[in-house]
Amino acid sequence: MKFALLKEPLLRFLVLGAALFGIFHLVDRNKTETPARIVVSSTRIANLADGFARTWQRPPGKEELQGLVDDYIRDEVFYREGRAAGLDRDDVIIRRRVRQKMEFLAEDIAAPDPTEEQLAAYLKANPQRFKTDDRLTFHQVFLSATRRTSTIDSDSAQVAKLLAGADAAVDTTSFGDPFLLGEEFHALSQNEVAGVFGDSFAKRISVIEPDRWQGPIPSNFGQHFVYVSARIAGSLPPLDAVRPAVRREWSNARRLEAEQKLYLSLRERYDIVVEMPPSRSAQAGASR
């Protein structure tokens, strides 16, 4: 019976509401109090930088280091407020988990279903997220890196001369090598081109000028000379065609907005002190 009650939506809503009320009550109650202090020491910052360097095999840049400090402060704020709200009870006290619980509460705040008007407005305001890819029709001359191990550069230069000023009607059957998928490709999206030739090739061909031979463009297979004969521009689909994706993106945007609003309201309670270590140039000057 107890477990059945816990599954009731109304009861779950009331429990969540009580938790949120408690959190925001703590925030409101302490707005007039002296802020607690969070000190990010130079030693802590050095440890954050060392962790970044071990992961990425390079030291963090200025903006990256600031991002590490900001994320540490965010962890500390959510950790303290989560513990104050009792979210660490009956659980392993891990800073990241308490922060996640706070973020999950913010996500629940932003959970109401979007209206048709909201989804349509979001689609209109973010067309690049949902616009279909351009589609290309092109012809290629292929030079195999396997067959032309020692001559591919000189052969590419020769083919470039033969194709200079040529149009799509030129007979290229004797210029290159057979390609497994052929020489003609019709209405392929950039993702489809990448699936055949690789990402670098797809990016290059997506911006080349149509109606003339261009190359060589390298791929993992060898060198390619490409003649783009048609480019079909991508378009923004109607809402009905992309509704699940728009709804997912809209909900995620609302979640991030609610989470940031909660974080900023909680951060106001703290006096943040960041003790940035001196730059390497300053350290070098001081040691002279």
CSV table of C-alpha atoms in Angstrom, one decimal:
chain,number,residue,atom,x,y,z
A,1,MET,CA,0.0,0.0,0.0
A,2,LYS,CA,2.8,2.4,0.9
A,3,PHE,CA,4.6,1.7,-2.4
A,4,ALA,CA,1.3,2.2,-4.3
A,5,LEU,CA,0.9,5.6,-2.7
A,6,LEU,CA,4.4,6.6,-3.7
A,7,LYS,CA,3.4,6.0,-7.4
A,8,GLU,CA,0.5,8.5,-7.2
A,9,PRO,CA,1.3,11.5,-9.3
A,10,LEU,CA,-0.3,13.9,-6.9
A,11,LEU,CA,1.7,12.6,-4.0
A,12,ARG,CA,4.9,12.9,-5.9
A,13,PHE,CA,4.0,16.4,-6.9
A,14,LEU,CA,3.4,17.4,-3.3
A,15,VAL,CA,6.7,15.8,-2.2
A,16,LEU,CA,8.6,17.7,-4.9
A,17,GLY,CA,6.8,20.9,-4.1
A,18,ALA,CA,7.7,20.6,-0.4
A,19,ALA,CA,11.3,20.1,-1.3
A,20,LEU,CA,11.4,23.1,-3.6
A,21,PHE,CA,9.6,25.2,-1.0
A,22,GLY,CA,12.2,24.2,1.5
A,23,ILE,CA,15.0,25.2,-0.8
A,24,PHE,CA,13.6,28.6,-1.8
A,25,HIS,CA,12.6,29.3,1.8
A,26,LEU,CA,16.2,28.8,2.8
A,27,VAL,CA,17.2,31.2,0.1
A,28,ASP,CA,14.7,33.9,1.0
A,29,ARG,CA,15.4,33.5,4.7
A,30,ASN,CA,19.1,34.1,4.3
A,31,LYS,CA,19.0,37.0,1.8
A,32,THR,CA,19.4,39.5,4.6
A,33,GLU,CA,22.0,37.5,6.4
A,34,THR,CA,25.8,37.9,5.9
A,35,PRO,CA,26.7,35.7,2.9
A,36,ALA,CA,28.7,32.6,3.7
A,37,ARG,CA,32.2,32.6,2.2
A,38,ILE,CA,33.5,30.3,-0.5
A,39,VAL,CA,37.3,30.6,-1.0
A,40,VAL,CA,38.9,29.1,-4.1
A,41,SER,CA,42.5,29.0,-3.0
A,42,SER,CA,45.4,29.3,-5.4
A,43,THR,CA,46.3,25.7,-4.4
A,44,ARG,CA,42.8,24.5,-5.4
A,45,ILE,CA,43.1,26.3,-8.7
A,46,ALA,CA,46.5,24.7,-9.3
A,47,ASN,CA,44.9,21.3,-8.6
A,48,LEU,CA,42.1,22.1,-11.1
A,49,ALA,CA,44.7,23.0,-13.7
A,50,ASP,CA,46.7,19.9,-13.0
A,51,GLY,CA,43.6,17.7,-13.5
A,52,PHE,CA,42.9,19.4,-16.8
A,53,ALA,CA,46.5,18.9,-17.9
A,54,ARG,CA,46.4,15.2,-17.1
A,55,THR,CA,43.2,14.7,-19.1
A,56,TRP,CA,44.0,16.9,-22.2
A,57,GLN,CA,47.9,16.6,-22.1
A,58,ARG,CA,48.2,20.4,-22.1
A,59,PRO,CA,47.7,23.2,-19.6
A,60,PRO,CA,44.3,25.0,-19.7
A,61,GLY,CA,44.0,28.4,-21.4
A,62,LYS,CA,42.8,31.5,-19.6
A,63,GLU,CA,39.2,31.0,-20.4
A,64,GLU,CA,39.4,27.2,-19.8
A,65,LEU,CA,40.9,27.9,-16.3
A,66,GLN,CA,38.2,30.4,-15.5
A,67,GLY,CA,35.6,27.8,-16.6
A,68,LEU,CA,37.2,25.2,-14.2
A,69,VAL,CA,37.0,27.8,-11.3
A,70,ASP,CA,33.4,28.7,-12.2
A,71,ASP,CA,32.4,25.0,-12.2
A,72,TYR,CA,34.1,24.4,-8.9
A,73,ILE,CA,32.1,27.3,-7.4
A,74,ARG,CA,28.9,25.9,-8.9
A,75,ASP,CA,29.7,22.5,-7.3
A,76,GLU,CA,30.3,24.1,-3.9
A,77,VAL,CA,27.2,26.2,-4.0
A,78,PHE,CA,24.9,23.3,-5.0
A,79,TYR,CA,26.7,21.0,-2.5
A,80,ARG,CA,26.2,23.3,0.5
A,81,GLU,CA,22.6,24.1,-0.4
A,82,GLY,CA,21.8,20.5,-1.2
A,83,ARG,CA,23.1,19.5,2.2
A,84,ALA,CA,21.2,22.3,3.9
A,85,ALA,CA,18.0,21.0,2.3
A,86,GLY,CA,18.8,17.5,3.5
A,87,LEU,CA,19.4,16.0,0.0
A,88,ASP,CA,22.4,14.1,1.2
A,89,ARG,CA,20.5,12.0,3.8
A,90,ASP,CA,20.5,8.3,3.3
A,91,ASP,CA,22.9,8.6,0.5
A,92,VAL,CA,26.7,8.5,-0.1
A,93,ILE,CA,27.9,12.1,0.5
A,94,ILE,CA,29.4,12.9,-2.9
A,95,ARG,CA,29.6,16.5,-4.1
A,96,ARG,CA,28.7,15.6,-7.6
A,97,ARG,CA,25.7,13.6,-6.7
A,98,VAL,CA,24.3,16.3,-4.4
A,99,ARG,CA,24.8,18.9,-7.2
A,100,GLN,CA,23.0,16.6,-9.6
A,101,LYS,CA,20.0,16.3,-7.2
A,102,MET,CA,19.8,20.0,-7.1
A,103,GLU,CA,19.9,20.2,-10.9
A,104,PHE,CA,17.2,17.5,-11.2
A,105,LEU,CA,14.9,19.6,-9.0
A,106,ALA,CA,15.5,22.5,-11.4
A,107,GLU,CA,14.7,20.2,-14.3
A,108,ASP,CA,11.4,19.3,-12.6
A,109,ILE,CA,10.6,23.0,-12.3
A,110,ALA,CA,10.9,23.4,-16.0
A,111,ALA,CA,8.8,20.2,-16.8
A,112,PRO,CA,5.4,21.6,-18.1
A,113,ASP,CA,4.4,20.5,-21.6
A,114,PRO,CA,5.1,23.1,-24.3
A,115,THR,CA,2.2,24.6,-26.2
A,116,GLU,CA,2.1,24.5,-30.0
A,117,GLU,CA,2.8,28.2,-30.1
A,118,GLN,CA,6.0,27.7,-28.0
A,119,LEU,CA,7.3,24.9,-30.2
A,120,ALA,CA,6.6,26.8,-33.4
A,121,ALA,CA,8.3,29.9,-31.9
A,122,TYR,CA,11.3,27.8,-30.9
A,123,LEU,CA,11.6,26.2,-34.3
A,124,LYS,CA,11.5,29.7,-36.0
A,125,ALA,CA,14.1,31.1,-33.6
A,126,ASN,CA,16.5,28.2,-34.0
A,127,PRO,CA,16.3,27.2,-37.7
A,128,GLN,CA,19.9,26.0,-38.0
A,129,ARG,CA,19.3,23.2,-35.4
A,130,PHE,CA,16.5,21.7,-37.6
A,131,LYS,CA,17.3,22.7,-41.1
A,132,THR,CA,17.9,19.9,-43.6
A,133,ASP,CA,21.4,19.5,-45.1
A,134,ASP,CA,22.2,20.7,-48.6
A,135,ARG,CA,22.4,17.9,-51.1
A,136,LEU,CA,25.1,17.6,-53.8
A,137,THR,CA,25.2,15.9,-57.1
A,138,PHE,CA,28.8,15.4,-58.3
A,139,HIS,CA,31.1,13.5,-60.6
A,140,GLN,CA,34.6,12.5,-59.6
A,141,VAL,CA,38.0,11.4,-60.9
A,142,PHE,CA,39.7,9.1,-58.4
A,143,LEU,CA,43.4,8.4,-58.0
A,144,SER,CA,44.1,5.4,-55.7
A,145,ALA,CA,46.7,5.9,-53.0
A,146,THR,CA,47.3,2.1,-53.0
A,147,ARG,CA,47.9,1.8,-56.8
A,148,ARG,CA,49.9,5.0,-57.1
A,149,THR,CA,52.0,4.9,-53.9
A,150,SER,CA,55.0,6.7,-55.4
A,151,THR,CA,53.4,8.6,-58.2
A,152,ILE,CA,50.2,10.0,-56.8
A,153,ASP,CA,51.5,13.6,-56.4
A,154,SER,CA,52.8,13.8,-60.0
A,155,ASP,CA,49.7,12.0,-61.4
A,156,SER,CA,47.5,14.5,-59.5
A,157,ALA,CA,49.4,17.4,-61.1
A,158,GLN,CA,48.9,15.9,-64.5
A,159,VAL,CA,45.2,15.3,-64.0
A,160,ALA,CA,44.8,18.8,-62.8
A,161,LYS,CA,46.2,20.1,-66.1
A,162,LEU,CA,43.9,17.8,-68.1
A,163,LEU,CA,40.8,19.1,-66.2
A,164,ALA,CA,41.7,22.8,-66.2
A,165,GLY,CA,39.0,24.6,-68.1
A,166,ALA,CA,37.1,21.3,-68.8
A,167,ASP,CA,33.4,20.9,-68.3
A,168,ALA,CA,31.2,18.0,-67.1
A,169,ALA,CA,31.1,16.6,-70.6
A,170,VAL,CA,34.8,15.7,-70.7
A,171,ASP,CA,35.5,12.0,-71.0
A,172,THR,CA,37.4,11.1,-67.8
A,173,THR,CA,37.4,7.3,-68.2
A,174,SER,CA,41.1,7.2,-68.8
A,175,PHE,CA,42.1,9.8,-66.2
A,176,GLY,CA,41.8,7.9,-63.0
A,177,ASP,CA,41.3,4.6,-61.2
A,178,PRO,CA,38.0,2.6,-60.6
A,179,PHE,CA,36.2,3.6,-57.3
A,180,LEU,CA,34.2,0.9,-55.6
A,181,LEU,CA,31.0,3.0,-55.4
A,182,GLY,CA,31.4,4.6,-58.9
A,183,GLU,CA,32.1,8.0,-60.2
A,184,GLU,CA,28.6,9.6,-60.1
A,185,PHE,CA,26.8,10.6,-56.9
A,186,HIS,CA,23.3,12.0,-56.8
A,187,ALA,CA,21.7,14.2,-54.1
A,188,LEU,CA,23.9,13.2,-51.2
A,189,SER,CA,23.8,15.1,-47.9
A,190,GLN,CA,27.0,16.1,-46.1
A,191,ASN,CA,26.5,13.3,-43.7
A,192,GLU,CA,26.1,10.8,-46.5
A,193,VAL,CA,29.2,12.2,-48.2
A,194,ALA,CA,31.1,11.8,-45.0
A,195,GLY,CA,29.9,8.3,-44.6
A,196,VAL,CA,31.6,7.4,-47.9
A,197,PHE,CA,34.7,9.7,-48.1
A,198,GLY,CA,35.2,10.9,-44.6
A,199,ASP,CA,34.5,14.1,-42.6
A,200,SER,CA,37.4,16.2,-44.1
A,201,PHE,CA,36.4,15.4,-47.7
A,202,ALA,CA,32.7,16.2,-46.9
A,203,LYS,CA,33.6,19.6,-45.4
A,204,ARG,CA,35.7,20.5,-48.4
A,205,ILE,CA,33.2,19.5,-51.0
A,206,SER,CA,30.3,21.3,-49.1
A,207,VAL,CA,31.8,24.7,-49.9
A,208,ILE,CA,33.4,24.3,-53.3
A,209,GLU,CA,32.2,26.2,-56.3
A,210,PRO,CA,29.9,24.2,-58.7
A,211,ASP,CA,30.2,23.8,-62.4
A,212,ARG,CA,33.9,23.4,-62.6
A,213,TRP,CA,36.5,20.7,-61.8
A,214,GLN,CA,38.3,21.2,-58.5
A,215,GLY,CA,40.9,19.2,-56.7
A,216,PRO,CA,42.8,17.3,-55.7
A,217,ILE,CA,40.7,16.7,-52.5
A,218,PRO,CA,42.3,14.0,-50.3
A,219,SER,CA,40.5,11.2,-48.6
A,220,ASN,CA,41.6,8.0,-46.9
A,221,PHE,CA,41.4,6.3,-50.3
A,222,GLY,CA,43.6,8.7,-52.3
A,223,GLN,CA,43.0,11.9,-54.3
A,224,HIS,CA,39.8,13.1,-55.9
A,225,PHE,CA,38.9,15.6,-58.5
A,226,VAL,CA,35.3,16.7,-58.2
A,227,TYR,CA,32.8,18.4,-60.4
A,228,VAL,CA,29.6,19.5,-58.5
A,229,SER,CA,26.8,19.8,-61.0
A,230,ALA,CA,23.9,20.5,-58.7
A,231,ARG,CA,23.4,21.8,-55.2
A,232,ILE,CA,19.9,21.5,-53.5
A,233,ALA,CA,19.8,24.0,-50.6
A,234,GLY,CA,18.5,22.7,-47.3
A,235,SER,CA,15.3,23.9,-45.9
A,236,LEU,CA,13.5,24.4,-42.6
A,237,PRO,CA,10.9,21.5,-42.3
A,238,PRO,CA,7.4,22.1,-40.9
A,239,LEU,CA,6.9,21.6,-37.2
A,240,ASP,CA,5.0,18.3,-37.7
A,241,ALA,CA,8.0,16.8,-39.4
A,242,VAL,CA,10.4,17.5,-36.6
A,243,ARG,CA,8.1,17.8,-33.6
A,244,PRO,CA,10.0,15.3,-31.3
A,245,ALA,CA,13.3,16.9,-31.9
A,246,VAL,CA,11.9,20.4,-31.4
A,247,ARG,CA,10.2,19.3,-28.2
A,248,ARG,CA,13.4,17.7,-26.9
A,249,GLU,CA,15.5,20.8,-27.6
A,250,TRP,CA,12.8,23.2,-26.2
A,251,SER,CA,12.6,21.1,-23.0
A,252,ASN,CA,16.4,21.0,-22.7
A,253,ALA,CA,16.6,24.8,-23.1
A,254,ARG,CA,14.0,25.3,-20.4
A,255,ARG,CA,15.9,22.9,-18.1
A,256,LEU,CA,19.1,24.8,-18.5
A,257,GLU,CA,17.4,28.1,-17.9
A,258,ALA,CA,15.7,26.9,-14.7
A,259,GLU,CA,19.0,25.4,-13.5
A,260,GLN,CA,20.9,28.6,-14.1
A,261,LYS,CA,18.2,30.7,-12.4
A,262,LEU,CA,18.3,28.4,-9.3
A,263,TYR,CA,22.1,28.5,-9.2
A,264,LEU,CA,22.3,32.3,-9.4
A,265,SER,CA,19.7,32.7,-6.7
A,266,LEU,CA,21.7,30.4,-4.4
A,267,ARG,CA,25.0,31.9,-5.3
A,268,GLU,CA,23.8,35.3,-4.0
A,269,ARG,CA,24.1,33.8,-0.5
A,270,TYR,CA,27.9,33.5,-0.8
A,271,ASP,CA,30.8,35.8,-0.7
A,272,ILE,CA,33.1,34.3,-3.4
A,273,VAL,CA,36.8,34.7,-3.1
A,274,VAL,CA,39.1,33.5,-5.9
A,275,GLU,CA,42.8,33.5,-5.1
A,276,MET,CA,44.2,33.3,-8.6
A,277,PRO,CA,47.9,32.1,-8.6
A,278,PRO,CA,50.4,34.5,-10.2
A,279,SER,CA,51.1,34.0,-13.9
A,280,ARG,CA,54.2,32.2,-15.0
A,281,SER,CA,55.8,35.4,-16.3
A,282,ALA,CA,55.2,37.1,-12.9
A,283,GLN,CA,56.7,34.1,-11.1
A,284,ALA,CA,59.7,34.3,-13.4
A,285,GLY,CA,60.2,38.0,-12.7
A,286,ALA,CA,59.9,37.5,-8.9
A,287,SER,CA,62.5,34.8,-8.9
A,288,ARG,CA,65.1,37.1,-10.6
